[in-house]
Coordinates of C-alpha atoms in Angstrom, one line a residue:
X1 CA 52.1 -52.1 126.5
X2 CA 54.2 -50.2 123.7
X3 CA 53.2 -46.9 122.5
X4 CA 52.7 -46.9 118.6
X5 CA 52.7 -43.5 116.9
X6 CA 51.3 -42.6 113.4
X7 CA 54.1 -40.7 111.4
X8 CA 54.0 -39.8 107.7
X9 CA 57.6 -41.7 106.6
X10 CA 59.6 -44.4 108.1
X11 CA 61.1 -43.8 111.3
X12 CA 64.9 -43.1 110.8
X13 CA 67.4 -45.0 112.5
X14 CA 69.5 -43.0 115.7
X15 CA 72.4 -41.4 114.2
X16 CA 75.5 -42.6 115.1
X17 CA 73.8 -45.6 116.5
X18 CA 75.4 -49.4 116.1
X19 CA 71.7 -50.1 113.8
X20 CA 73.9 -48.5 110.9
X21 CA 76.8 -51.1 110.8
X22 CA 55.2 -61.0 129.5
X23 CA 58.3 -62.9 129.6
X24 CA 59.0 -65.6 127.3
X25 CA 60.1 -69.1 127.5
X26 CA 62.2 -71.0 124.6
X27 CA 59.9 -73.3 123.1
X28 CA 61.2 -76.6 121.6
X29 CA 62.1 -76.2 117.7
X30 CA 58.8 -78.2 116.7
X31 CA 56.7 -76.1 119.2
X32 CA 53.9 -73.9 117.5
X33 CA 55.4 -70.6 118.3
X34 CA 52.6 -68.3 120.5
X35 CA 52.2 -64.7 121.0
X36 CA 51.4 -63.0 124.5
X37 CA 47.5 -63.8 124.0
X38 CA 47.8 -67.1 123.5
X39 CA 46.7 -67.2 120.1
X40 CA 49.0 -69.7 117.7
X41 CA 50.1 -68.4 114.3
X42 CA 48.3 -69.1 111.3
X43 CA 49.9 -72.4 109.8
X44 CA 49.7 -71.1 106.4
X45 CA 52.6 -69.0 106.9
X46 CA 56.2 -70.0 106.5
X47 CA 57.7 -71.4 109.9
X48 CA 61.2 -69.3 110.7
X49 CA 64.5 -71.5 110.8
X50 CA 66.4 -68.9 112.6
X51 CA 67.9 -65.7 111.7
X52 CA 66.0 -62.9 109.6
X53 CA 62.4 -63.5 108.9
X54 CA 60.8 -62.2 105.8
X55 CA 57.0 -63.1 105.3
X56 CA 54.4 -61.8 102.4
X57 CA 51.1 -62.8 101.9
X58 CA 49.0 -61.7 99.1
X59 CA 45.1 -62.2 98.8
X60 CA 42.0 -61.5 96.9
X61 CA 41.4 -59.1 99.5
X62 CA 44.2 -58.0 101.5
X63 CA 48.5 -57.7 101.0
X64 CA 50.4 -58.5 104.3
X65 CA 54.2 -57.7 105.0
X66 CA 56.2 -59.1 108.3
X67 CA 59.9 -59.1 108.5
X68 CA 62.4 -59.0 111.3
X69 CA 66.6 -58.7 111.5
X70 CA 68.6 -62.2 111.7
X71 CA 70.1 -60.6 115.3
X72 CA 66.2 -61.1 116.9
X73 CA 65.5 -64.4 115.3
X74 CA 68.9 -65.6 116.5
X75 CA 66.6 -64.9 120.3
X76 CA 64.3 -67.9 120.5
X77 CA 62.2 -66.4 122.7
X78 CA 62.6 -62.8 120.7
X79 CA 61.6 -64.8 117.6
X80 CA 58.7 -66.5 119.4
X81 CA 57.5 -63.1 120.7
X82 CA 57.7 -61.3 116.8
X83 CA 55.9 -63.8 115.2
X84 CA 53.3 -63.8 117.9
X85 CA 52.5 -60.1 116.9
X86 CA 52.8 -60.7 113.4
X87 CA 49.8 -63.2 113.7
X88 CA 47.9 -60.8 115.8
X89 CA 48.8 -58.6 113.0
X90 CA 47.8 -60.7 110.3
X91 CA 44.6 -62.1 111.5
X92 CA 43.3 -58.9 112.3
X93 CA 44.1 -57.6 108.6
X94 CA 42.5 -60.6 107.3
X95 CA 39.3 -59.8 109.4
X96 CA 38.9 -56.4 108.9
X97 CA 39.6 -57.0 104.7
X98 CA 37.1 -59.3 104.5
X99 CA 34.0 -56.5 106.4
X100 CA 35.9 -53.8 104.2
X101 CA 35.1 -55.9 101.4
X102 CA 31.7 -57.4 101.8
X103 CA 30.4 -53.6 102.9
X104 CA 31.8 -52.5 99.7
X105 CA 30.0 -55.4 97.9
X106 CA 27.0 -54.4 99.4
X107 CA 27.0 -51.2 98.9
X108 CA 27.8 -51.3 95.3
X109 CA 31.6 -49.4 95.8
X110 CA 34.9 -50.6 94.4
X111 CA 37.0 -52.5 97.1
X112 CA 41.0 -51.7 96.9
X113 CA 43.1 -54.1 98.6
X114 CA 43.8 -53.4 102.2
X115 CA 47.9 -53.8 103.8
X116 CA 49.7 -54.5 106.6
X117 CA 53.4 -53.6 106.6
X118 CA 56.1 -54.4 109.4
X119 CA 59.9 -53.9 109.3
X120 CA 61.4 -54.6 112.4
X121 CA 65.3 -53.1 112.6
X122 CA 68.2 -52.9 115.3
X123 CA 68.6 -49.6 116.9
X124 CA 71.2 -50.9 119.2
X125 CA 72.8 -54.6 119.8
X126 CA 74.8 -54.5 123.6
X127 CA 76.1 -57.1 125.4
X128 CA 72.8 -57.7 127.5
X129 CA 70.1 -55.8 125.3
X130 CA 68.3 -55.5 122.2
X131 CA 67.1 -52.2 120.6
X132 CA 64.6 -52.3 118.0
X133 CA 62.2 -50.2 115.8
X134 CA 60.0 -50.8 113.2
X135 CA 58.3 -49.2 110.5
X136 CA 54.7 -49.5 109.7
X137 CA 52.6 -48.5 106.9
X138 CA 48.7 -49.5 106.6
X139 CA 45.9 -49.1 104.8
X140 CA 42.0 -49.9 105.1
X141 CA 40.4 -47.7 103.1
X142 CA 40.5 -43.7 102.5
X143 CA 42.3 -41.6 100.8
X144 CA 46.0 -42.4 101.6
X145 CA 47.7 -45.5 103.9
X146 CA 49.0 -44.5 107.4
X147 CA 52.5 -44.5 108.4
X148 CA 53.9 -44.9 111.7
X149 CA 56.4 -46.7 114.0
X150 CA 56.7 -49.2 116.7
X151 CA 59.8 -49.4 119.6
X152 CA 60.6 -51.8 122.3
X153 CA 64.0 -53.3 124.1
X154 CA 64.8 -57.2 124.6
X155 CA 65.9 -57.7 127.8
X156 CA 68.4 -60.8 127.1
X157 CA 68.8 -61.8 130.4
X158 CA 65.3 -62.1 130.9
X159 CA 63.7 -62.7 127.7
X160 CA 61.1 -59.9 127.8
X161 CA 60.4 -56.7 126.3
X162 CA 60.9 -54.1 127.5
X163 CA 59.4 -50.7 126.5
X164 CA 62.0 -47.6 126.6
X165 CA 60.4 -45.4 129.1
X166 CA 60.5 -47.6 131.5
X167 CA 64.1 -47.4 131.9
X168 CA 63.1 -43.9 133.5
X169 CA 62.5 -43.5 137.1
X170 CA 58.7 -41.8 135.9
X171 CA 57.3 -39.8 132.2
X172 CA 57.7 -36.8 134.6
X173 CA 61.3 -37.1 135.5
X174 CA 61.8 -37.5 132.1
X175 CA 60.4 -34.6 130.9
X176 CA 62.1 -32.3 133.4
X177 CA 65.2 -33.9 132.2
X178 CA 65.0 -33.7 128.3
X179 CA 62.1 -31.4 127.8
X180 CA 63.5 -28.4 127.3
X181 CA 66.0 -28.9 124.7
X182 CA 63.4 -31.2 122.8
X183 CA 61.5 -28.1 122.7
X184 CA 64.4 -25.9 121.3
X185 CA 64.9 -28.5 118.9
X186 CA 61.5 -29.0 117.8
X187 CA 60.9 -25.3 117.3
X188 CA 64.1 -24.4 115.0
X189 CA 63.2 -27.3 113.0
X190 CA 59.8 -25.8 113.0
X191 CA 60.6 -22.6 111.7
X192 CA 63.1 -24.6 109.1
X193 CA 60.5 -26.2 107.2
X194 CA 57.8 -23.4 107.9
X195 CA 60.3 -20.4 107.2
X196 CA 58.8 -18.2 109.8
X197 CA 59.7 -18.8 113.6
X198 CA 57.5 -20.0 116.3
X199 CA 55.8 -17.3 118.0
X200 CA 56.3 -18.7 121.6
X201 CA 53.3 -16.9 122.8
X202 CA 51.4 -18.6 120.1
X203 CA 48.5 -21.2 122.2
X204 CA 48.3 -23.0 118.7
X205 CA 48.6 -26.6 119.1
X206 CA 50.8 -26.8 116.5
X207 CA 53.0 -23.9 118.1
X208 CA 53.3 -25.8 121.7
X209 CA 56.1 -28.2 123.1
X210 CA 55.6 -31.3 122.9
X211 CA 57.5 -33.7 126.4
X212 CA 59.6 -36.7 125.9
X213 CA 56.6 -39.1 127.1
X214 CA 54.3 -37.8 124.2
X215 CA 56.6 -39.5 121.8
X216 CA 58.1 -42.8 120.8
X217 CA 61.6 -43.4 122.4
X218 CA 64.8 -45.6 121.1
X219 CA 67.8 -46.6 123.0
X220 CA 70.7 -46.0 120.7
X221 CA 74.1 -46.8 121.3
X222 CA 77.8 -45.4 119.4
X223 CA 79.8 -47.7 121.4
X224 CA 77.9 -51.2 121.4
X225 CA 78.2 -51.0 125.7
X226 CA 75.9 -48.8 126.8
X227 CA 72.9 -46.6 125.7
X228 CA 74.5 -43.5 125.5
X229 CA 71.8 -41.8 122.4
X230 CA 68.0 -41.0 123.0
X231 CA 65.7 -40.9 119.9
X232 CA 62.3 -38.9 119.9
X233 CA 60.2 -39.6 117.0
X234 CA 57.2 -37.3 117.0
X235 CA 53.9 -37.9 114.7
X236 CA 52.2 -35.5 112.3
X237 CA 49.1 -34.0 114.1
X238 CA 51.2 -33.8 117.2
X239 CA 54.1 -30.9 116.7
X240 CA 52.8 -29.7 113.6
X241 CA 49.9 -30.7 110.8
X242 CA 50.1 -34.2 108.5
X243 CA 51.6 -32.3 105.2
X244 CA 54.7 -31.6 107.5
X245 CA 55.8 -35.2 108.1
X246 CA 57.1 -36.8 111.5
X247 CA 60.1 -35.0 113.5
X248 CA 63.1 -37.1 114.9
X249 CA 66.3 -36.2 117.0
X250 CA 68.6 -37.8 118.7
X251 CA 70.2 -36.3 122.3
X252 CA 73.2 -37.5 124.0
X253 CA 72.6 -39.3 127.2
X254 CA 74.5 -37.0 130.0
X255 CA 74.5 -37.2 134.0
X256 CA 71.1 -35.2 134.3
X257 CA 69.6 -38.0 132.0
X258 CA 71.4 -40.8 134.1
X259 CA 70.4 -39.9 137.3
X260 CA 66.8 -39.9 136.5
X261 CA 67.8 -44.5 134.8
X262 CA 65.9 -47.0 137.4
X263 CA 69.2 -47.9 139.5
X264 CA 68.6 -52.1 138.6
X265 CA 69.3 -50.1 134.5
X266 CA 72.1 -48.2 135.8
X267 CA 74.4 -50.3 134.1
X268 CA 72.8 -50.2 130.7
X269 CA 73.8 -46.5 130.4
X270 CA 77.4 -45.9 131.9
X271 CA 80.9 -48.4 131.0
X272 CA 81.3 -50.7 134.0
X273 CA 84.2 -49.0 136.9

């Protein structure tokens, strides 16, 4: 299952990266296309020819947003897994707009629209794999919508996703390998938007480091062979409080970082000998 992370503004693409410029099975082009749980998508929405995918829905009671890059719908299997989520997505915002809007009713209180926003984008296009983010907004209610972002890798050879951690022997060996300069990062990025430095015996939560496998991860590429850029996006609440925004870097994959790659994802991470 893919880690999804609240942030305050869209995650940014990996500098430098190529984005700039349950396995699936193909189903047959009349085929009703089917998400991971089974569940078909609503027939009210438009059905994808191929290429990019843009959907919007507007409602008495809710406004939903789906869209995804002509390089996954050109995947028929990538394709058929996206617009699976984005019924999951959009039943589950019709649902919860029509409680939000009958306890409002009943309770005498003004109902505002709830959303559902998803842009889906290429981190990295390679030979034999797909990186992809996407941004997310929401909102049901309260005082402001949530923000936050989503990640995954299409294994094209296989025709599944893949989620980026897993191209790590373990979270832990991770950690060991990129924690420490995430945390020298973090902290003079810190101190630039708080214009005082981090006291480092500080126990404030806010203060701490924060490891590689607390974050969202993306597979980035400069060459279009190999993964050779890391991404961290990191979530207000977690390195520091909401009114200072998300955190992102982007670290260069070296040996200690590619001797820690599952050895069948070796290849994804250094040019063929």
């Amino acid at each position: 299952m893919q880690r999804i992370t609240w942030l305050l503004v869209p995650a940014l693409l990996l500098a430098g990266c190529d984005a700039l410029s349950g396995r699936g099975e193909t189903a047959p082009p009349d085929a009703p296309a089917r998400s991971d749980s089974g569940a078909a998508p609503n027939p009210s929405l438009p059905v994808p020819v191929g290429g990019a995918r843009e959907v919007s829905e507007q409602t008495d009671t809710f406004l939903f947003d789906y869209s995804y890059p002509q390089e996954a719908g050109e995947i028929p299997a990538l394709a058929l897994w996206l617009d699976g989520r984005m019924d999951e997505k959009r039943q589950r915002l019709a649902t919860e707009a029509a409680r939000g809007s009958a306890r409002a009713r009943s309770n005498g209180f003004p109902f505002n629209s709830y959303s559902s926003e998803t842009a889906w984008e290429v981190v990295s296009n390679l030979p034999d794999w797909l990186s992809m983010s996407a941004t997310l907004s929401s909102y049901e209610g309260g005082a402001h919508p949530n923000y936050g972002f989503d990640t995954m890798v299409w294994d094209k050879q296989g025709d599944a996703p893949i989620e980026p951690i897993a191209f790590f022997t373990s979270p832990e060996a991770l950690d060991e390998a990129l924690g420490e300069r995430l945390c020298e990062a973090l902290n003079m990025e810190r101190e630039q938007r708080r214009g005082i430095p981090v006291d480092p015996q500080s126990d404030d939560i806010f203060d701490t480091c924060v490891m590689p496998d607390e974050t969202n991860l993306l597979l980035g590429s400069t060459n279009g062979e190999f993964f050779d850029r890391i991404g961290i996006q990191i979530a207000p609440y977690l390195a520091g409080p909401y009114s200072e925004g998300s955190y992102e870097f982007t670290f260069e994959v070296d040996d200690q970082i590619r001797d820690i790659v599952r050895p069948e994802y070796a290849a994804a991470f250094q040019p063929p000998e």
